[in-house]
Amino acid sequence: MATLMPQELPAQGFNFENCKRNAFLAQSGYQPPKVTKTGTTICAIIFKDGVILGADTRSTGGDIVANKNCEKLHYMAPNIYCAGAGTAADCDKTTATISSQLELHRLNTGRQVRVVAANRLVKQMLFRYQGHIGTYLIMGGVDVTGPHLYEIAAHGSTSKVPYCTMGSGTLAAMSVLESRWKPDMSEEDGKQLVRDAIRAGIFNDMGSGSNVDLVVLKAKDDVQYLRGFDEANVKGVRRQKYTFKKGTTGVLTEKVRNIKLGGKGGEGSQFVIESETVRDIEAMDM
């Protein structure tokens, strides 16, 4: 039965009850969950005519490279793309869901979707799940009001920025952007800047690697998806033939089995060993 007595108001100021609880749990032998580290380098800039997004193509699962050439640049609308970091499945599902809503919005209104509307849809969805959806996005696009770039964290917080980086290689990439970005850059200079920023992440972060992908967005839904724009990690060329002569590796024994199919065929058939011969190879000529 619910009480009718009014509850006491919480004391003002900072509350350290969770700190005491965590210390008690640690003393009791409780092992806190380990932090899951993801590997990615993504970045984006605003240039004179629009937005450029870039990403590496390495997908990791723990210490294993799961995919050397994955796609981290996601389509949202004809004038909007996202670069995704974090949990790959969450990034794919989140961008696909929001992309569907943006298409319905475009069909209902008969107008080009604004980047701020897409940003609002994504941040409201992520905030609803309180960070449990591991999606970190850089959203870029060009609408009737000009180019826009948003940085979106998994908890739903967003920032409107002229350039940004995310992922485990963010420090290396940001050092390139902060030293070389300037307003009203040309398209070619912007491409090279984003390329060099992603390469910095690839060569200084173990979780990033392989190639560099770019997307260039300009006014009137002018989009260039540059898949494999730069091959940062070039595969080495085989210098020798790895064929070995017979006898290079010693063989101790050889076993020969003569097998035939018994029965009348069908599912009840079984393999029958007619004979088996084992001989020593050391006495034979190689």
Short mmCIF file of C-alpha atoms in Angstrom, two decimals:
data_model
loop_
_atom_site.label_atom_id
_atom_site.label_comp_id
_atom_site.label_asym_id
_atom_site.label_seq_id
_atom_site.Cartn_x
_atom_site.Cartn_y
_atom_site.Cartn_z
CA MET A 1 0.00 0.00 0.00
CA ALA A 2 1.43 3.39 -0.97
CA THR A 3 2.15 5.80 1.87
CA LEU A 4 0.31 9.07 2.03
CA MET A 5 3.11 10.79 3.93
CA PRO A 6 5.14 13.25 1.86
CA GLN A 7 8.71 12.17 1.19
CA GLU A 8 11.62 14.17 2.51
CA LEU A 9 13.37 16.44 0.06
CA PRO A 10 16.95 15.32 -0.72
CA ALA A 11 19.71 17.31 0.94
CA GLN A 12 21.19 20.05 -1.16
CA GLY A 13 24.74 19.82 -2.53
CA PHE A 14 26.79 16.89 -3.77
CA ASN A 15 25.78 13.32 -3.01
CA PHE A 16 28.56 10.76 -2.49
CA GLU A 17 26.39 7.73 -1.62
CA ASN A 18 27.38 5.92 -4.82
CA CYS A 19 31.06 6.44 -4.02
CA LYS A 20 30.57 4.80 -0.61
CA ARG A 21 28.58 2.00 -2.23
CA ASN A 22 31.30 1.36 -4.83
CA ALA A 23 34.01 1.30 -2.16
CA PHE A 24 31.98 -1.20 -0.11
CA LEU A 25 31.44 -3.42 -3.15
CA ALA A 26 35.15 -3.34 -3.97
CA GLN A 27 36.04 -4.37 -0.39
CA SER A 28 33.52 -7.22 -0.66
CA GLY A 29 35.37 -8.64 -3.66
CA TYR A 30 33.05 -7.40 -6.40
CA GLN A 31 34.81 -7.07 -9.76
CA PRO A 32 33.54 -4.06 -11.73
CA PRO A 33 32.81 -4.58 -15.42
CA LYS A 34 35.68 -3.89 -17.79
CA VAL A 35 35.52 -1.00 -20.19
CA THR A 36 35.02 -2.05 -23.81
CA LYS A 37 37.53 -0.27 -26.03
CA THR A 38 36.56 0.27 -29.64
CA GLY A 39 38.94 1.19 -32.44
CA THR A 40 38.13 3.82 -35.06
CA THR A 41 39.30 7.14 -36.45
CA ILE A 42 36.65 9.42 -37.97
CA CYS A 43 36.78 13.13 -38.64
CA ALA A 44 35.04 15.86 -40.63
CA ILE A 45 35.53 19.49 -41.62
CA ILE A 46 33.52 22.33 -43.13
CA PHE A 47 35.12 23.78 -46.25
CA LYS A 48 34.17 26.61 -48.60
CA ASP A 49 31.43 24.76 -50.51
CA GLY A 50 30.24 22.12 -48.07
CA VAL A 51 31.34 19.32 -45.73
CA ILE A 52 33.92 16.53 -45.97
CA LEU A 53 33.71 13.41 -43.78
CA GLY A 54 36.45 10.78 -43.49
CA ALA A 55 36.95 7.41 -41.81
CA ASP A 56 39.32 4.48 -41.68
CA THR A 57 38.14 0.98 -42.67
CA ARG A 58 39.35 -1.31 -39.86
CA SER A 59 36.74 -3.16 -37.81
CA THR A 60 37.97 -4.88 -34.63
CA GLY A 61 36.59 -7.36 -32.13
CA GLY A 62 38.83 -7.12 -29.09
CA ASP A 63 42.38 -7.72 -30.32
CA ILE A 64 41.21 -9.31 -33.58
CA VAL A 65 40.83 -7.41 -36.86
CA ALA A 66 37.37 -8.59 -37.93
CA ASN A 67 37.17 -6.65 -41.21
CA LYS A 68 39.92 -4.82 -43.09
CA ASN A 69 37.61 -2.90 -45.41
CA CYS A 70 34.36 -2.03 -43.64
CA GLU A 71 32.21 1.06 -44.30
CA LYS A 72 31.96 3.62 -41.50
CA LEU A 73 30.36 6.40 -43.55
CA HIS A 74 26.59 5.96 -43.40
CA TYR A 75 23.90 7.41 -45.66
CA MET A 76 21.23 9.39 -43.82
CA ALA A 77 19.55 11.51 -46.51
CA PRO A 78 20.47 12.73 -50.01
CA ASN A 79 22.20 15.72 -48.41
CA ILE A 80 23.32 14.21 -45.07
CA TYR A 81 25.90 11.55 -44.15
CA CYS A 82 27.23 10.25 -40.82
CA ALA A 83 30.62 8.87 -39.78
CA GLY A 84 30.17 6.29 -37.03
CA ALA A 85 32.37 5.11 -34.16
CA GLY A 86 31.63 2.76 -31.30
CA THR A 87 29.72 -0.52 -31.53
CA ALA A 88 29.39 -1.41 -35.22
CA ALA A 89 25.94 -2.99 -34.93
CA ASP A 90 24.58 -0.01 -32.99
CA CYS A 91 25.95 2.45 -35.55
CA ASP A 92 24.42 0.52 -38.45
CA LYS A 93 21.02 0.12 -36.80
CA THR A 94 20.83 3.69 -35.49
CA THR A 95 21.72 5.30 -38.83
CA ALA A 96 19.35 2.99 -40.74
CA THR A 97 16.47 3.78 -38.36
CA ILE A 98 16.98 7.54 -38.49
CA SER A 99 17.54 7.44 -42.27
CA SER A 100 14.11 5.81 -42.66
CA GLN A 101 12.47 8.53 -40.55
CA LEU A 102 14.23 11.26 -42.52
CA GLU A 103 12.99 9.81 -45.81
CA LEU A 104 9.41 9.78 -44.48
CA HIS A 105 9.88 13.37 -43.35
CA ARG A 106 11.12 14.37 -46.83
CA LEU A 107 8.19 12.63 -48.55
CA ASN A 108 5.62 14.17 -46.19
CA THR A 109 6.93 17.72 -46.48
CA GLY A 110 8.18 17.62 -50.06
CA ARG A 111 11.29 19.50 -48.94
CA GLN A 112 14.94 18.78 -48.38
CA VAL A 113 15.62 17.60 -44.83
CA ARG A 114 17.57 20.05 -42.71
CA VAL A 115 20.65 18.83 -40.89
CA VAL A 116 19.44 20.23 -37.56
CA ALA A 117 16.28 18.06 -37.84
CA ALA A 118 18.36 14.92 -38.36
CA ASN A 119 20.56 15.89 -35.42
CA ARG A 120 17.51 16.34 -33.20
CA LEU A 121 16.09 12.92 -34.13
CA VAL A 122 19.39 11.16 -33.38
CA LYS A 123 20.05 12.92 -30.06
CA GLN A 124 16.51 12.29 -28.77
CA MET A 125 16.78 8.59 -29.61
CA LEU A 126 20.22 8.19 -27.97
CA PHE A 127 19.21 10.16 -24.86
CA ARG A 128 16.19 7.88 -24.45
CA TYR A 129 18.54 4.89 -24.09
CA GLN A 130 20.88 6.69 -21.67
CA GLY A 131 24.10 5.72 -23.44
CA HIS A 132 23.42 1.99 -23.67
CA ILE A 133 23.45 2.29 -27.46
CA GLY A 134 27.15 2.64 -28.20
CA THR A 135 26.85 5.01 -31.15
CA TYR A 136 29.17 7.99 -31.57
CA LEU A 137 28.45 9.97 -34.72
CA ILE A 138 29.79 12.88 -36.72
CA MET A 139 26.86 14.16 -38.78
CA GLY A 140 27.53 16.43 -41.73
CA GLY A 141 25.33 17.85 -44.43
CA VAL A 142 24.40 20.83 -46.57
CA ASP A 143 20.86 22.27 -46.66
CA VAL A 144 19.24 25.56 -47.66
CA THR A 145 20.90 27.30 -44.73
CA GLY A 146 24.42 26.13 -45.65
CA PRO A 147 26.89 23.46 -44.43
CA HIS A 148 26.51 22.04 -40.93
CA LEU A 149 28.58 19.66 -38.79
CA TYR A 150 27.47 18.02 -35.53
CA GLU A 151 29.32 15.84 -33.05
CA ILE A 152 26.93 13.38 -31.34
CA ALA A 153 27.86 11.28 -28.28
CA ALA A 154 26.17 8.06 -27.16
CA HIS A 155 24.32 9.75 -24.28
CA GLY A 156 22.67 12.23 -26.63
CA SER A 157 24.86 15.29 -26.13
CA THR A 158 25.65 17.19 -29.33
CA SER A 159 27.94 20.01 -30.42
CA LYS A 160 27.89 22.16 -33.55
CA VAL A 161 31.50 22.50 -34.70
CA PRO A 162 33.54 23.59 -37.73
CA TYR A 163 35.70 20.44 -37.52
CA CYS A 164 35.89 17.44 -35.21
CA THR A 165 37.26 13.93 -34.69
CA MET A 166 36.01 10.89 -32.77
CA GLY A 167 37.18 7.36 -32.01
CA SER A 168 40.29 5.87 -30.43
CA GLY A 169 42.53 7.69 -32.91
CA THR A 170 40.96 11.07 -32.16
CA LEU A 171 44.05 12.63 -30.52
CA ALA A 172 46.32 12.01 -33.50
CA ALA A 173 43.68 13.17 -35.98
CA MET A 174 42.79 16.28 -33.96
CA SER A 175 46.44 17.36 -33.83
CA VAL A 176 46.42 17.50 -37.64
CA LEU A 177 43.11 19.37 -37.86
CA GLU A 178 43.98 21.93 -35.18
CA SER A 179 47.28 22.78 -36.83
CA ARG A 180 46.09 23.00 -40.45
CA TRP A 181 42.34 23.75 -40.63
CA LYS A 182 41.27 27.23 -41.67
CA PRO A 183 37.95 28.75 -42.77
CA ASP A 184 36.94 28.72 -46.45
CA MET A 185 39.32 25.95 -47.49
CA SER A 186 39.17 24.70 -51.08
CA GLU A 187 37.75 21.26 -51.79
CA GLU A 188 41.10 19.76 -52.77
CA ASP A 189 42.86 21.14 -49.69
CA GLY A 190 40.01 19.87 -47.52
CA LYS A 191 40.28 16.37 -48.96
CA GLN A 192 44.02 16.24 -48.29
CA LEU A 193 43.54 17.57 -44.75
CA VAL A 194 40.91 14.94 -43.86
CA ARG A 195 43.05 12.25 -45.53
CA ASP A 196 46.11 13.23 -43.49
CA ALA A 197 44.05 13.35 -40.27
CA ILE A 198 42.73 9.83 -40.82
CA ARG A 199 46.23 8.59 -41.74
CA ALA A 200 47.52 10.06 -38.47
CA GLY A 201 44.94 7.98 -36.60
CA ILE A 202 45.76 4.88 -38.65
CA PHE A 203 49.51 5.03 -37.96
CA ASN A 204 49.26 6.07 -34.28
CA ASP A 205 46.32 3.95 -33.08
CA MET A 206 46.24 0.15 -33.11
CA GLY A 207 42.46 0.11 -33.41
CA SER A 208 42.49 2.03 -36.70
CA GLY A 209 43.92 0.86 -39.98
CA SER A 210 43.62 -0.11 -43.65
CA ASN A 211 42.25 2.54 -46.04
CA VAL A 212 40.77 6.05 -45.98
CA ASP A 213 37.17 6.67 -47.13
CA LEU A 214 35.81 10.14 -47.83
CA VAL A 215 32.40 11.71 -48.50
CA VAL A 216 32.19 15.21 -49.99
CA LEU A 217 28.79 16.93 -49.61
CA LYS A 218 27.88 20.14 -51.43
CA ALA A 219 24.71 22.08 -52.15
CA LYS A 220 21.79 20.66 -54.15
CA ASP A 221 22.39 17.07 -53.00
CA ASP A 222 25.79 16.94 -54.71
CA VAL A 223 27.51 13.98 -53.00
CA GLN A 224 30.79 12.24 -53.82
CA TYR A 225 31.39 8.95 -52.00
CA LEU A 226 35.13 8.29 -52.44
CA ARG A 227 35.52 4.67 -51.36
CA GLY A 228 39.19 3.76 -50.98
CA PHE A 229 40.35 7.36 -51.46
CA ASP A 230 43.76 6.52 -50.00
CA GLU A 231 45.39 3.17 -49.27
CA ALA A 232 47.33 3.94 -46.12
CA ASN A 233 48.50 0.40 -45.33
CA VAL A 234 49.82 -1.02 -48.60
CA LYS A 235 50.08 -4.80 -48.59
CA GLY A 236 53.64 -6.06 -48.93
CA VAL A 237 54.85 -7.78 -52.08
CA ARG A 238 55.91 -11.41 -51.83
CA ARG A 239 59.63 -11.55 -52.61
CA GLN A 240 60.28 -15.31 -52.70
CA LYS A 241 58.55 -18.48 -53.80
CA TYR A 242 57.56 -20.58 -50.83
CA THR A 243 57.74 -23.97 -52.55
CA PHE A 244 59.86 -26.70 -50.98
CA LYS A 245 61.39 -29.75 -52.59
CA LYS A 246 60.17 -33.19 -51.65
CA GLY A 247 62.13 -34.45 -48.66
CA THR A 248 62.69 -31.04 -47.06
CA THR A 249 60.49 -32.14 -44.15
CA GLY A 250 61.03 -35.69 -42.92
CA VAL A 251 58.04 -38.05 -43.02
CA LEU A 252 58.10 -40.83 -40.40
CA THR A 253 55.26 -43.13 -41.44
CA GLU A 254 52.70 -43.51 -44.18
CA LYS A 255 49.25 -45.04 -43.71
CA VAL A 256 47.20 -46.16 -46.74
CA ARG A 257 43.54 -47.19 -46.43
CA ASN A 258 41.40 -48.75 -49.14
CA ILE A 259 37.80 -47.65 -48.50
CA LYS A 260 34.62 -48.64 -50.31
CA LEU A 261 30.99 -47.71 -49.85
CA GLY A 262 29.08 -50.56 -48.23
CA GLY A 263 25.34 -51.27 -48.39
CA LYS A 264 22.90 -50.43 -51.17
CA GLY A 265 23.36 -46.66 -51.09
CA GLY A 266 21.17 -44.02 -49.55
CA GLU A 267 21.22 -42.76 -45.98
CA GLY A 268 21.98 -46.19 -44.55
CA SER A 269 25.24 -46.54 -46.49
CA GLN A 270 28.50 -46.83 -44.59
CA PHE A 271 32.15 -46.64 -45.52
CA VAL A 272 33.98 -49.96 -45.09
CA ILE A 273 37.77 -50.21 -44.76
CA GLU A 274 38.94 -53.12 -46.89
CA SER A 275 42.62 -52.94 -45.99
CA GLU A 276 45.07 -50.76 -44.14
CA THR A 277 48.82 -50.59 -44.69
CA VAL A 278 51.31 -48.80 -42.46
CA ARG A 279 54.90 -48.55 -43.60
CA ASP A 280 58.05 -46.86 -42.43
CA ILE A 281 59.21 -44.04 -44.69
CA GLU A 282 62.76 -43.70 -43.34
CA ALA A 283 63.97 -46.76 -45.27
CA MET A 284 62.40 -45.52 -48.53
CA ASP A 285 64.12 -43.33 -51.09
CA MET A 286 62.85 -39.76 -51.00
#
